CSV table of C-alpha atoms in Angstrom, one decimal:
chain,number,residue,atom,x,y,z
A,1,UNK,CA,-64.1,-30.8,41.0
A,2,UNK,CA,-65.1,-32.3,38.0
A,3,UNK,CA,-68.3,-33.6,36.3
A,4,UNK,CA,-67.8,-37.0,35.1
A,5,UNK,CA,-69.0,-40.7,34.2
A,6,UNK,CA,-67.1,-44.0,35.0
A,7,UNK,CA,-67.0,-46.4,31.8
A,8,UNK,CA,-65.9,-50.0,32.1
A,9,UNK,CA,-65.4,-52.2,28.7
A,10,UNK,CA,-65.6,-55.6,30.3
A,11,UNK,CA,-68.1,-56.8,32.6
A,12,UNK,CA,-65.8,-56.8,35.6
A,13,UNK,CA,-63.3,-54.4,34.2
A,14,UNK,CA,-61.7,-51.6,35.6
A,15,UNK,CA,-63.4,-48.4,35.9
A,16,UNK,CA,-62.1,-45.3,34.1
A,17,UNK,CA,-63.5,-41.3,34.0
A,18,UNK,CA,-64.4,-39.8,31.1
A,19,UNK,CA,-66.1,-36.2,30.8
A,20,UNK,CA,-69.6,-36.6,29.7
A,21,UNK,CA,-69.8,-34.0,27.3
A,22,UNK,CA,-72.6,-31.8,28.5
A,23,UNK,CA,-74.5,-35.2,28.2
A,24,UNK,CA,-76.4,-37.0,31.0
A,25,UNK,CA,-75.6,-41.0,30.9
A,26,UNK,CA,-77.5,-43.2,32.4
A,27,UNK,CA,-76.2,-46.3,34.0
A,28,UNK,CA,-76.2,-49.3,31.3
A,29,UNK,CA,-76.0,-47.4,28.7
A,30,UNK,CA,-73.2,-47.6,25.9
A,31,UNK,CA,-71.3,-44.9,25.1
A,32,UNK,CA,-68.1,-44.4,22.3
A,33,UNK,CA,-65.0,-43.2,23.6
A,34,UNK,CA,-61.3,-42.7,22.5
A,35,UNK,CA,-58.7,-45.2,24.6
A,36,UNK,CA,-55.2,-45.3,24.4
A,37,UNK,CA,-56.4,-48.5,22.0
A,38,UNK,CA,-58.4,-46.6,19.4
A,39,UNK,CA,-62.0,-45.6,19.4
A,40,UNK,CA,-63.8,-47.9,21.8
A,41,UNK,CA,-67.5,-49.0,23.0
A,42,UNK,CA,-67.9,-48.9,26.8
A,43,UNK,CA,-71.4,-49.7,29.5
A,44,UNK,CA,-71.5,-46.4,31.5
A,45,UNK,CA,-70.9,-47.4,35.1
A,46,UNK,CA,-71.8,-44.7,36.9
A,47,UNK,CA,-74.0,-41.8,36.4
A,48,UNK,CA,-72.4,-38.4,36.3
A,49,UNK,CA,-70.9,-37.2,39.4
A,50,UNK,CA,-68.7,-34.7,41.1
A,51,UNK,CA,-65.0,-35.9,41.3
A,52,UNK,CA,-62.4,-34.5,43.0
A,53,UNK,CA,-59.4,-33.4,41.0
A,54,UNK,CA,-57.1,-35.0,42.5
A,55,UNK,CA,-58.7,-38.1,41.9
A,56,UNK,CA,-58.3,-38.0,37.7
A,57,UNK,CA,-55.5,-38.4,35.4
A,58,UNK,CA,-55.2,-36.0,33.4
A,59,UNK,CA,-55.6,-35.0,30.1
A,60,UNK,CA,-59.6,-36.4,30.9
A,61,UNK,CA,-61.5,-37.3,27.2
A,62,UNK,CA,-64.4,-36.6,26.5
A,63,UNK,CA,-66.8,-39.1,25.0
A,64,UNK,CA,-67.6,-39.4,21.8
A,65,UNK,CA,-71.6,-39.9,21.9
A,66,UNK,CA,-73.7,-42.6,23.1
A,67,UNK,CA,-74.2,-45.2,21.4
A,68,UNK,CA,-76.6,-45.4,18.5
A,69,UNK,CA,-78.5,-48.3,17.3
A,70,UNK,CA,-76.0,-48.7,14.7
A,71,UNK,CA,-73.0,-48.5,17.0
A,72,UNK,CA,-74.7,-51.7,18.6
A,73,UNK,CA,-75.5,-54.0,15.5
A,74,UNK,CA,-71.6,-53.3,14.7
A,75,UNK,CA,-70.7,-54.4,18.8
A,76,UNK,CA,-72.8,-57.2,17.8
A,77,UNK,CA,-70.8,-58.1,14.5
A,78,UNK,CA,-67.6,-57.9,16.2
A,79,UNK,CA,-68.7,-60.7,18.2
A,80,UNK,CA,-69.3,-62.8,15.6
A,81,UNK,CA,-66.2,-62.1,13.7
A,82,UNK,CA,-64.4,-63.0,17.2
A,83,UNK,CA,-65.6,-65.7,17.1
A,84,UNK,CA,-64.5,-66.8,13.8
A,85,UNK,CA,-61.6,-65.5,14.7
A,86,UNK,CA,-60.6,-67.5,17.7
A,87,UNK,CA,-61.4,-70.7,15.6
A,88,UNK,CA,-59.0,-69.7,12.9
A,89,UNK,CA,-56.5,-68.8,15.3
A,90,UNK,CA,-56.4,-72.1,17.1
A,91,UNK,CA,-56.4,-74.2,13.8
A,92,UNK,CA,-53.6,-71.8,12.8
A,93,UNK,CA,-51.3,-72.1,16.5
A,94,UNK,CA,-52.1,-76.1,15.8
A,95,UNK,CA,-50.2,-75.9,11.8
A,96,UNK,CA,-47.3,-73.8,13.5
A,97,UNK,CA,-47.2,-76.3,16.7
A,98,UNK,CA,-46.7,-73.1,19.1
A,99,UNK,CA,-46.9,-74.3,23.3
A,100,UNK,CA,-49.7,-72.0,23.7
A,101,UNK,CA,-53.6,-72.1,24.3
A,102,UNK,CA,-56.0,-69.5,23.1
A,103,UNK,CA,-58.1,-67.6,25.9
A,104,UNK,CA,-59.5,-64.6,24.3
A,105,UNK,CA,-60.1,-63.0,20.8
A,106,UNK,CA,-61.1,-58.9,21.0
A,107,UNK,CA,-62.0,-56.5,17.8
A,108,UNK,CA,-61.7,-53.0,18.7
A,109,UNK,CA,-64.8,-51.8,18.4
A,110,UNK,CA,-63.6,-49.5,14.6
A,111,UNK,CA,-62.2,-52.8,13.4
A,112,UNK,CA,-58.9,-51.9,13.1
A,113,UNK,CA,-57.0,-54.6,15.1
A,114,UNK,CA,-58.0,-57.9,16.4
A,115,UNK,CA,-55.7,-58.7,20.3
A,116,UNK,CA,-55.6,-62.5,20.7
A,117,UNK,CA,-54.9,-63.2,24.1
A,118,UNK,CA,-53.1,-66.3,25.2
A,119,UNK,CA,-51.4,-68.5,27.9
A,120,UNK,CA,-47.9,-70.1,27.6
A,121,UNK,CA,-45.8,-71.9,30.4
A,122,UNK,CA,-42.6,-69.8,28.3
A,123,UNK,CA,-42.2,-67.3,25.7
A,124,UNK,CA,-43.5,-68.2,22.5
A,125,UNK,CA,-41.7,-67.3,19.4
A,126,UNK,CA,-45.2,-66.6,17.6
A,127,UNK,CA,-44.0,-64.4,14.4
A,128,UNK,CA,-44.7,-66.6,11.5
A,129,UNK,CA,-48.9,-67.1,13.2
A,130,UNK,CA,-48.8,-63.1,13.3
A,131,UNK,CA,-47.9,-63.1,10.1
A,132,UNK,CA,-50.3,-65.6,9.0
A,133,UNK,CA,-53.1,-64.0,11.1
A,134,UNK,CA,-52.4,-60.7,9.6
A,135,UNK,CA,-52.6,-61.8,5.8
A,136,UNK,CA,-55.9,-64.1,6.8
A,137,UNK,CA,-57.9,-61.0,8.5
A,138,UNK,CA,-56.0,-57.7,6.7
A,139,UNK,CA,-55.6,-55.4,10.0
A,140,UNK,CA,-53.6,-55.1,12.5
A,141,UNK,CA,-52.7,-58.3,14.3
A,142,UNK,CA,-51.5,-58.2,18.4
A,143,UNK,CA,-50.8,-61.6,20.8
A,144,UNK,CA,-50.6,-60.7,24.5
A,145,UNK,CA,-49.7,-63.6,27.1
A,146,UNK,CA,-52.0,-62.8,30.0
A,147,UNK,CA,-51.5,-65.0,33.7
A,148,UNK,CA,-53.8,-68.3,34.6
A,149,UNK,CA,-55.9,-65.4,37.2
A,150,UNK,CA,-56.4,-63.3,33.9
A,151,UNK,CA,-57.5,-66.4,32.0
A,152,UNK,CA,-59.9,-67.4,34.9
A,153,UNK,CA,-61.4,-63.7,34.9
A,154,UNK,CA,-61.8,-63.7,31.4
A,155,UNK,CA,-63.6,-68.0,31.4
A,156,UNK,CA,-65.2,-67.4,34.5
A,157,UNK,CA,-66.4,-71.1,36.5
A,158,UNK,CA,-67.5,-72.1,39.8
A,159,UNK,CA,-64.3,-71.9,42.9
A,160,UNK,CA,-64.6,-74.2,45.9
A,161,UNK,CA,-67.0,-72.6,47.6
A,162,UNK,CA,-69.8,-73.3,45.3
A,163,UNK,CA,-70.0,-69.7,43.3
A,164,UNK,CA,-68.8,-68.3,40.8
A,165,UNK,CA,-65.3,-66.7,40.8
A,166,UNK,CA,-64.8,-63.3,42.6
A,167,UNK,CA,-63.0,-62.8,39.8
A,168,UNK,CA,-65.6,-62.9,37.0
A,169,UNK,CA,-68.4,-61.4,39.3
A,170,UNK,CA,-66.9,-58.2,41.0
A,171,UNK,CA,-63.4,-58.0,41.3
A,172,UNK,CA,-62.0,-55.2,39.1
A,173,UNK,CA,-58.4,-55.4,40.0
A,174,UNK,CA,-56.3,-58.7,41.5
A,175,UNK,CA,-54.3,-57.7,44.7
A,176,UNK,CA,-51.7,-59.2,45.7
A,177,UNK,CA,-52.1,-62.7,48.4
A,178,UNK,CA,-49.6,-64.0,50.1
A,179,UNK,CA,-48.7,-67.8,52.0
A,180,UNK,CA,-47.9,-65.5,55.1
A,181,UNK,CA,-51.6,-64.1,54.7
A,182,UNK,CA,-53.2,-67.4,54.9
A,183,UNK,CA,-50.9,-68.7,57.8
A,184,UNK,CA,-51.9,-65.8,60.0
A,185,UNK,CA,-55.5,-66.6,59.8
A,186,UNK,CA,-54.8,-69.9,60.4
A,187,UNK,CA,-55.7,-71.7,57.4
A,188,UNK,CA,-54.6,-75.0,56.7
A,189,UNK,CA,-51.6,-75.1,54.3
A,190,UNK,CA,-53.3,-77.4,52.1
A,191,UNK,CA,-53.1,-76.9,48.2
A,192,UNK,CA,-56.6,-78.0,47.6
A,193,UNK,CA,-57.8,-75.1,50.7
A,194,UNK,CA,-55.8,-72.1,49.5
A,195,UNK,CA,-55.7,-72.4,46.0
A,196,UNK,CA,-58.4,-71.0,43.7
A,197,UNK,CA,-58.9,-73.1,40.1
A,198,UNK,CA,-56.3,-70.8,38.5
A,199,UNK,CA,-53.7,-72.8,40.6
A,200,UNK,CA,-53.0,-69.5,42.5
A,201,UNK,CA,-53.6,-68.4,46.5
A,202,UNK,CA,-57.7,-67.6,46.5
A,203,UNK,CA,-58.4,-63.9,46.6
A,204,UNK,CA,-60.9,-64.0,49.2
A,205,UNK,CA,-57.8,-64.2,51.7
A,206,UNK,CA,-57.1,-61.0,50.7
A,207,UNK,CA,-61.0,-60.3,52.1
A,208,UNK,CA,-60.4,-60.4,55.8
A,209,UNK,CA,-56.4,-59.5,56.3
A,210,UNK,CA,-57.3,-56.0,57.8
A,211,UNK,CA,-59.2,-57.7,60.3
A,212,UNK,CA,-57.3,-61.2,61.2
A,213,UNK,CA,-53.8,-58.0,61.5
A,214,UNK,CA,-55.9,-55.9,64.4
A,215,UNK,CA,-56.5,-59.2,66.0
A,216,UNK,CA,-52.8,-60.4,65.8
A,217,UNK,CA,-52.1,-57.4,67.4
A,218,UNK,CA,-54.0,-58.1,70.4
A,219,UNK,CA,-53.9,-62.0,70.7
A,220,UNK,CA,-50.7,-64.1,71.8
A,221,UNK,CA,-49.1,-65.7,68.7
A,222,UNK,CA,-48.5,-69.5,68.9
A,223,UNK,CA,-44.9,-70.1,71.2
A,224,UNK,CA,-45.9,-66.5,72.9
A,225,UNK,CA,-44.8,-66.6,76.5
A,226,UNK,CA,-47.6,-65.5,79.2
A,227,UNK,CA,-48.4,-64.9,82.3
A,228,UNK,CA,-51.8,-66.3,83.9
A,229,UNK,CA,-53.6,-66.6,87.2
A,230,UNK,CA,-51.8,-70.4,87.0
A,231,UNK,CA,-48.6,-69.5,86.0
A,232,UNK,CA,-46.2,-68.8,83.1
A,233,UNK,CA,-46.8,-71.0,79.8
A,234,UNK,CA,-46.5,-71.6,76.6
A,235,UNK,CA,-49.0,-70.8,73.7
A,236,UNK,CA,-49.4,-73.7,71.8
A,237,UNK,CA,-52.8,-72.5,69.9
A,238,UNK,CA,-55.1,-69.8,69.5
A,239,UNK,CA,-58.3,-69.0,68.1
A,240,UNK,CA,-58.0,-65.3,66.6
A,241,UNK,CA,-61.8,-64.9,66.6
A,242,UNK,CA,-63.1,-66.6,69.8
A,243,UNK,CA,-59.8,-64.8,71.7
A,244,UNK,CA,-59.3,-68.5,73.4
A,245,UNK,CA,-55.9,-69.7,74.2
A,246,UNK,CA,-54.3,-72.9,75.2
A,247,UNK,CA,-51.4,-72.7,77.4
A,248,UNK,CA,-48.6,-75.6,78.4
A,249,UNK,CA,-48.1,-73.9,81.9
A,250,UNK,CA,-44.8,-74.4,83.2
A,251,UNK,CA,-45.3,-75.8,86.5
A,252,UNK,CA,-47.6,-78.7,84.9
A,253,UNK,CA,-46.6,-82.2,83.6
A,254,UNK,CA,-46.0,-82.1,80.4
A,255,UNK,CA,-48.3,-85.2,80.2
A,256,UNK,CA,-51.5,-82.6,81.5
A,257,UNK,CA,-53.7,-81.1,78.4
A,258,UNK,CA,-53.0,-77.7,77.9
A,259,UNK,CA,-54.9,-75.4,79.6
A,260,UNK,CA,-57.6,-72.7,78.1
A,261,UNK,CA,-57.4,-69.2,79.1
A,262,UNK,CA,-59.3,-66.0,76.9
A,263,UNK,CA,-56.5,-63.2,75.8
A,264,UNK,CA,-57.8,-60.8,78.2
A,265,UNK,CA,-56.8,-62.8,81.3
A,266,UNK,CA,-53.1,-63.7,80.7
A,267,UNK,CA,-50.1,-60.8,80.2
A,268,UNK,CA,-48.1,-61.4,77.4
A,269,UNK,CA,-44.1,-61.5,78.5
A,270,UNK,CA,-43.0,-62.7,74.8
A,271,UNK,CA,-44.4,-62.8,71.5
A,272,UNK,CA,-44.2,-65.1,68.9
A,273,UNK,CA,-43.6,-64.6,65.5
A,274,UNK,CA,-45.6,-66.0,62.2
A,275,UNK,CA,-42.8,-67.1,59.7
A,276,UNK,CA,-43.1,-69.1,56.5
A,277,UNK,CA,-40.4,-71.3,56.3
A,278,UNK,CA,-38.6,-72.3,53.1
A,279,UNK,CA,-40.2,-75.9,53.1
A,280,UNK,CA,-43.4,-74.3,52.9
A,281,UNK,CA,-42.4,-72.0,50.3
A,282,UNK,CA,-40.6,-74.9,47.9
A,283,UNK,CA,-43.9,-76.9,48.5
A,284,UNK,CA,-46.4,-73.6,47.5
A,285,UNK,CA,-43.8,-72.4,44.8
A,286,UNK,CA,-45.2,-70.4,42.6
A,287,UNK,CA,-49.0,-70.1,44.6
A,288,UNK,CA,-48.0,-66.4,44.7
A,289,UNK,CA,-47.7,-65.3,41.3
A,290,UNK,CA,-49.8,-64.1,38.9
């Protein structure tokens, strides 16, 4: 076990230990730290605590200090030089013509490199702008490309449903969504209903998967085969959460409605399986990516 405090350095960034020194932190407060990017201002996340050891990475660094009143008013200057930053940069990617549009400008927190962070539909030769940038601010000078659900977690907006984007608010990490995800809990394959503004699957359908899988395991699939007190039919739709099926039985006209029968009174013979097809992945291309 180990005594430690979790510092973020974005407001929904990820969460990393640091040994506190001997120091109690409370939560919200600032502390300085040493990242793989230089010396670094961080919000303390969580208090100290007992972690097991298995649960750091190793070597774990110490902080610094907390932050001091003057540690602050030169957090607070790096925002304003950011922000004359970003303006240059953009007047400077317009003169140079580059296929790219500013996001982000960061200062580490000593001053001794500025990251501009950008999007691009393709690589972007962007040497002569480094350059450029580089003689204009006199440190070091780095350009990452970062992916549209970066770019919306670093804007932040308002998705579909009316607040703002999981994203921004909470989510620390992005985990992987699938079309296959959003076809098993039978959401409509509409681009308007499973895409987020970033023009990517939402990652709320990541929310409920565990649950919508246990289900699947116990409910008849659409084109399942069954047994019920009427016969052997067809699936031809369930509801995953009410457990309701309806069934084209065999010995019925096929010009008879489909009859309704809950999972637990039909035996299932033969299941179905939940497939995307490759017309549905040429018409979500690229819903799935980053």
């Amino acid at each position: 076990m180990a005594e430690v405090i979790g510092v973020k350095f974005k407001e929904t960034g990820k969460v990393y230990f640091f040994d506190p020194a001997g120091q109690f932190v409370k939560k919200g407060q600032l502390v300085i730290v040493e990242t793989v990017r230089g010396t670094e201002c961080g919000e303390c996340a969580s208090e100290n605590k007992e972690v097991p050891d298995e649960n750091l990475v190793r070597p774990l660094k110490s902080i610094i200090r907390i932050a001091t009143p003057e540690d602050e008013k030169r957090l607070a200057e790096n925002g304003e030089k950011e922000k004359r930053a970003f303006a240059i940069c953009q007047d400077k990617i317009a003169h140079f013509g580059l296929d790219m549009k500013l996001v982000e400008v960061e200062y580490t927190f000593d001053g001794s490199k500025v990251l501009f962070f950008y999007t691009a539909p393709e690589r972007v030769d962007f040497r002569e702008l480094v350059k450029c940038l580089a003689g204009i601010f006199k440190v070091r000078i780095e350009l990452r490309q970062i992916g549209v659900r970066d770019k919306a977690k670093m804007l932040g907006g308002i998705g579909i449903c009316g607040r703002p984007f999981c994203c921004k608010e909470f989510l620390h990490e992005f985990q992987p969504v699938t079309l296959r995800m959003a076809k098993e809990q039978g959401i409509s394959l509409n681009t308007s209903k499973v895409s987020g503004n970033c023009g990517r699957l939402l990652c709320c359908i990541k929310y409920e998967q565990s649950s919508y899988e246990q289900l699947l395991k116990m409910t008849p699939k659409n084109g399942a085969i069954v047994e019920t007190a009427e016969g052997r039919g067809v699936v031809e739709d369930s509801n995953l959460l009410t457990g309701m099926l309806k069934v084209r039985l065999d010995n019925h006209p096929a010009t008879t409605a489909p009859s309704m029968f809950h999972r637990r009174d039909v035996k299932l013979l033969r299941d179905a399986n939940i497939t995307v097809n490759k017309e549905e992945l040429a018409e979500f291309d690229g819903l799935e990516g980053n």
